[in-house]
Short mmCIF file of C-alpha atoms in Angstrom, two decimals:
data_model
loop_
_atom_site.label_atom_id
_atom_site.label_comp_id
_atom_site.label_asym_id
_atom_site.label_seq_id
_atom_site.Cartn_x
_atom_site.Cartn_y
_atom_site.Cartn_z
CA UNK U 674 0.00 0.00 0.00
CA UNK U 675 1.25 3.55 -0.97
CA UNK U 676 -0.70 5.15 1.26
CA UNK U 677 -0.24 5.01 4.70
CA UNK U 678 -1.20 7.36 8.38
CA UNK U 679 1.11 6.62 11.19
CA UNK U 680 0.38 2.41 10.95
CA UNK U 681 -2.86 2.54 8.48
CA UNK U 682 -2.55 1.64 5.09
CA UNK U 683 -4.92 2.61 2.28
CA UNK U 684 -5.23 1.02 -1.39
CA UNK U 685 -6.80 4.31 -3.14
CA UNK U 686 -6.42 8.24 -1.89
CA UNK U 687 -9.09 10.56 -3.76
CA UNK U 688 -8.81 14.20 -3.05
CA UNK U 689 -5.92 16.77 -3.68
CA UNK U 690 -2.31 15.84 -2.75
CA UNK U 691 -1.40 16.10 0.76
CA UNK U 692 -0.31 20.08 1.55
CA UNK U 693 2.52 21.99 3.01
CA UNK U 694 2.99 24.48 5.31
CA UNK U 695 3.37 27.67 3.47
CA UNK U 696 3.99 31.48 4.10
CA UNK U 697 1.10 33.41 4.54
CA UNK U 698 1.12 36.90 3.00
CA UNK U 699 -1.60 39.54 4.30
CA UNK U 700 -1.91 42.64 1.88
CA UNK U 701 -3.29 46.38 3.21
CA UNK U 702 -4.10 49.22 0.69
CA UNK U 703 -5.48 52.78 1.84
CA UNK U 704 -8.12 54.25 0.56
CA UNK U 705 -7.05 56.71 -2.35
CA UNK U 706 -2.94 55.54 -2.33
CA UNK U 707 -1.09 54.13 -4.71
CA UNK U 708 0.55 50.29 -4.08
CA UNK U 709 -0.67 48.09 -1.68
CA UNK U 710 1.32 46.88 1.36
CA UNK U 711 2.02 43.30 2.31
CA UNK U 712 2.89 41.84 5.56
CA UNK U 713 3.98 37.78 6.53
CA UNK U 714 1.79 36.15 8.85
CA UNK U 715 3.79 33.09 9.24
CA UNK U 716 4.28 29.51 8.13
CA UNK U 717 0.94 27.36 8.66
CA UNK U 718 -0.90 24.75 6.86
CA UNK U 719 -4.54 25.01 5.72
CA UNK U 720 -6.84 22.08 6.17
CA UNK U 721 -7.38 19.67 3.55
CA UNK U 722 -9.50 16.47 2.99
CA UNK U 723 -9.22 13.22 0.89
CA UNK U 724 -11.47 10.30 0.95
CA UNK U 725 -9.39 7.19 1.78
CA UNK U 726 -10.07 3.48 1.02
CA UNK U 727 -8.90 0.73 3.09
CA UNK U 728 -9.16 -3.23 2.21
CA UNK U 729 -9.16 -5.71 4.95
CA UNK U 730 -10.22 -9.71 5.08
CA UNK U 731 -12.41 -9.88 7.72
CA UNK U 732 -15.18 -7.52 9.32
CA UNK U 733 -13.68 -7.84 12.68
CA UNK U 734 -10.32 -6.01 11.26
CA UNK U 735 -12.55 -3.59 9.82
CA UNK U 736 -14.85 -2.67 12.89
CA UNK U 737 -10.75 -2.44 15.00
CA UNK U 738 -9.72 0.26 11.98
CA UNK U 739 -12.88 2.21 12.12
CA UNK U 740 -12.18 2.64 16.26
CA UNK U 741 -8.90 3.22 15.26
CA UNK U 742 -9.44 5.84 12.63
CA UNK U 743 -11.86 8.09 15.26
CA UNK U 744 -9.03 7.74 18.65
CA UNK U 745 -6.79 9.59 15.57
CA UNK U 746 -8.72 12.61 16.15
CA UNK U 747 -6.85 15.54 17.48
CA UNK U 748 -3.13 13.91 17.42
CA UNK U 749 -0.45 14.88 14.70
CA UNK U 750 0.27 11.79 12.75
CA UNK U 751 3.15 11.09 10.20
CA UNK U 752 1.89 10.71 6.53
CA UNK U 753 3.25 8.57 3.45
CA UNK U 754 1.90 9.29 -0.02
CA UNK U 755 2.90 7.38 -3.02
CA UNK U 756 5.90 5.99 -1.27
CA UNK U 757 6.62 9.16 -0.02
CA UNK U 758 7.16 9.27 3.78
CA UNK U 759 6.13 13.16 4.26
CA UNK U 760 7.63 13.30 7.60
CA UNK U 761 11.05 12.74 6.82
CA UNK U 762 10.78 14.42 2.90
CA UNK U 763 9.88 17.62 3.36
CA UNK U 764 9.76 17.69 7.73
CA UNK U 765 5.48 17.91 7.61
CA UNK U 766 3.27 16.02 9.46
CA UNK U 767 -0.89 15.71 9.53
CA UNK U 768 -3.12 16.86 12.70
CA UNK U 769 -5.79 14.99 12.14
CA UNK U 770 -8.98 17.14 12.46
CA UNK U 771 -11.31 14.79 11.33
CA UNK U 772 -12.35 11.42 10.32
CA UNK U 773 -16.13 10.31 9.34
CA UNK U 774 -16.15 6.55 7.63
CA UNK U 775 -18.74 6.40 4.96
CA UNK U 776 -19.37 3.21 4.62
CA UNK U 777 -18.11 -0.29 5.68
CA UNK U 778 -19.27 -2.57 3.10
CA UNK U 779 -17.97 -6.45 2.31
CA UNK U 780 -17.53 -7.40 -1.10
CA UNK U 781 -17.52 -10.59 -3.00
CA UNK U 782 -13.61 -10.15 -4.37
CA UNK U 783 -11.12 -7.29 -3.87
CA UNK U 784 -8.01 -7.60 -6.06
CA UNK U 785 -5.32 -5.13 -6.09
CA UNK U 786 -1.72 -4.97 -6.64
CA UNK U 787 -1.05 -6.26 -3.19
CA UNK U 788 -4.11 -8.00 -2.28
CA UNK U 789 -6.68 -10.27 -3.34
CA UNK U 790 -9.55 -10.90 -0.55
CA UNK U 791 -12.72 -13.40 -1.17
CA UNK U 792 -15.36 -11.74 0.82
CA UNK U 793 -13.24 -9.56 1.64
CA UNK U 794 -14.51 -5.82 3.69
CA UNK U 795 -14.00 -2.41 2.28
CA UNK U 796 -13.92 0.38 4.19
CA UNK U 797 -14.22 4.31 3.01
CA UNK U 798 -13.50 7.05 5.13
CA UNK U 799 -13.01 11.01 4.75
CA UNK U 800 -9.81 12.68 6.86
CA UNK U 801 -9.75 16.30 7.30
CA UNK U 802 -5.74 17.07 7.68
CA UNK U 803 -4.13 20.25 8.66
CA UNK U 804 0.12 20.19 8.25
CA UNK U 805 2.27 20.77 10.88
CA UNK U 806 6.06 21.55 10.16
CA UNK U 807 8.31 19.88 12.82
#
């Protein structure tokens, strides 16, 4: 699996890239001047969200990552994407903000790359990320 959040492993990530902190820029212009003025607020991430897809071969794994997902909330978590372990890359990690599973559903066959699960359970679920430099 490419995608992974701190020990969770997803087969598909839908949703923009994960983000980067970034410089902030505020801009001021007076009534009647010329120009504009621009001051830096600081380096800060905006929140995000992707819809994540998980695979698993039994219900009872499934019901463990949906707890799992939720006791996520509110701690900063490390992030890889496409291979691409986020932490150590480019020194950002995820607060998770959110997490609400839409739906936790078993299907006759799920083949991927990596996997291939009669009866096995997919489960969909929608993180809200903000990134934190460290």
């Amino acid at each position: 699996m490419s995608y992974t959040i701190d020990g969770y492993g997803f087969v598909r990530w839908e949703g923009v890239r994960p983000q980067y902190v970034r410089q902030k820029v505020q801009t001021f212009a007076k009534p009647g001047a010329n120009n504009i003025a621009a001051q830096l607020q600081g380096i800060r991430g905006e929140a995000f969200s992707a819809t994540l897809t998980a695979v698993f071969t039994t219900e009872a794994n499934t019901r463990l990552a949906e707890v799992g997902y939720r006791n996520y909330i509110g701690l900063v978590k490390n992030l890889i994407y496409e291979g691409t372990n986020y932490g150590t890359t480019y020194n950002t990690n995820y607060l998770v903000q959110d997490v609400v599973v839409q739906s936790a559903k078993q299907r006759p066959r799920l083949i991927g790359p990596t996997y291939d699960y009669l009866n096995g359970w997919e489960l969909i679920s929608q993180w809200t990320l903000v990134p934190i430099a460290i």
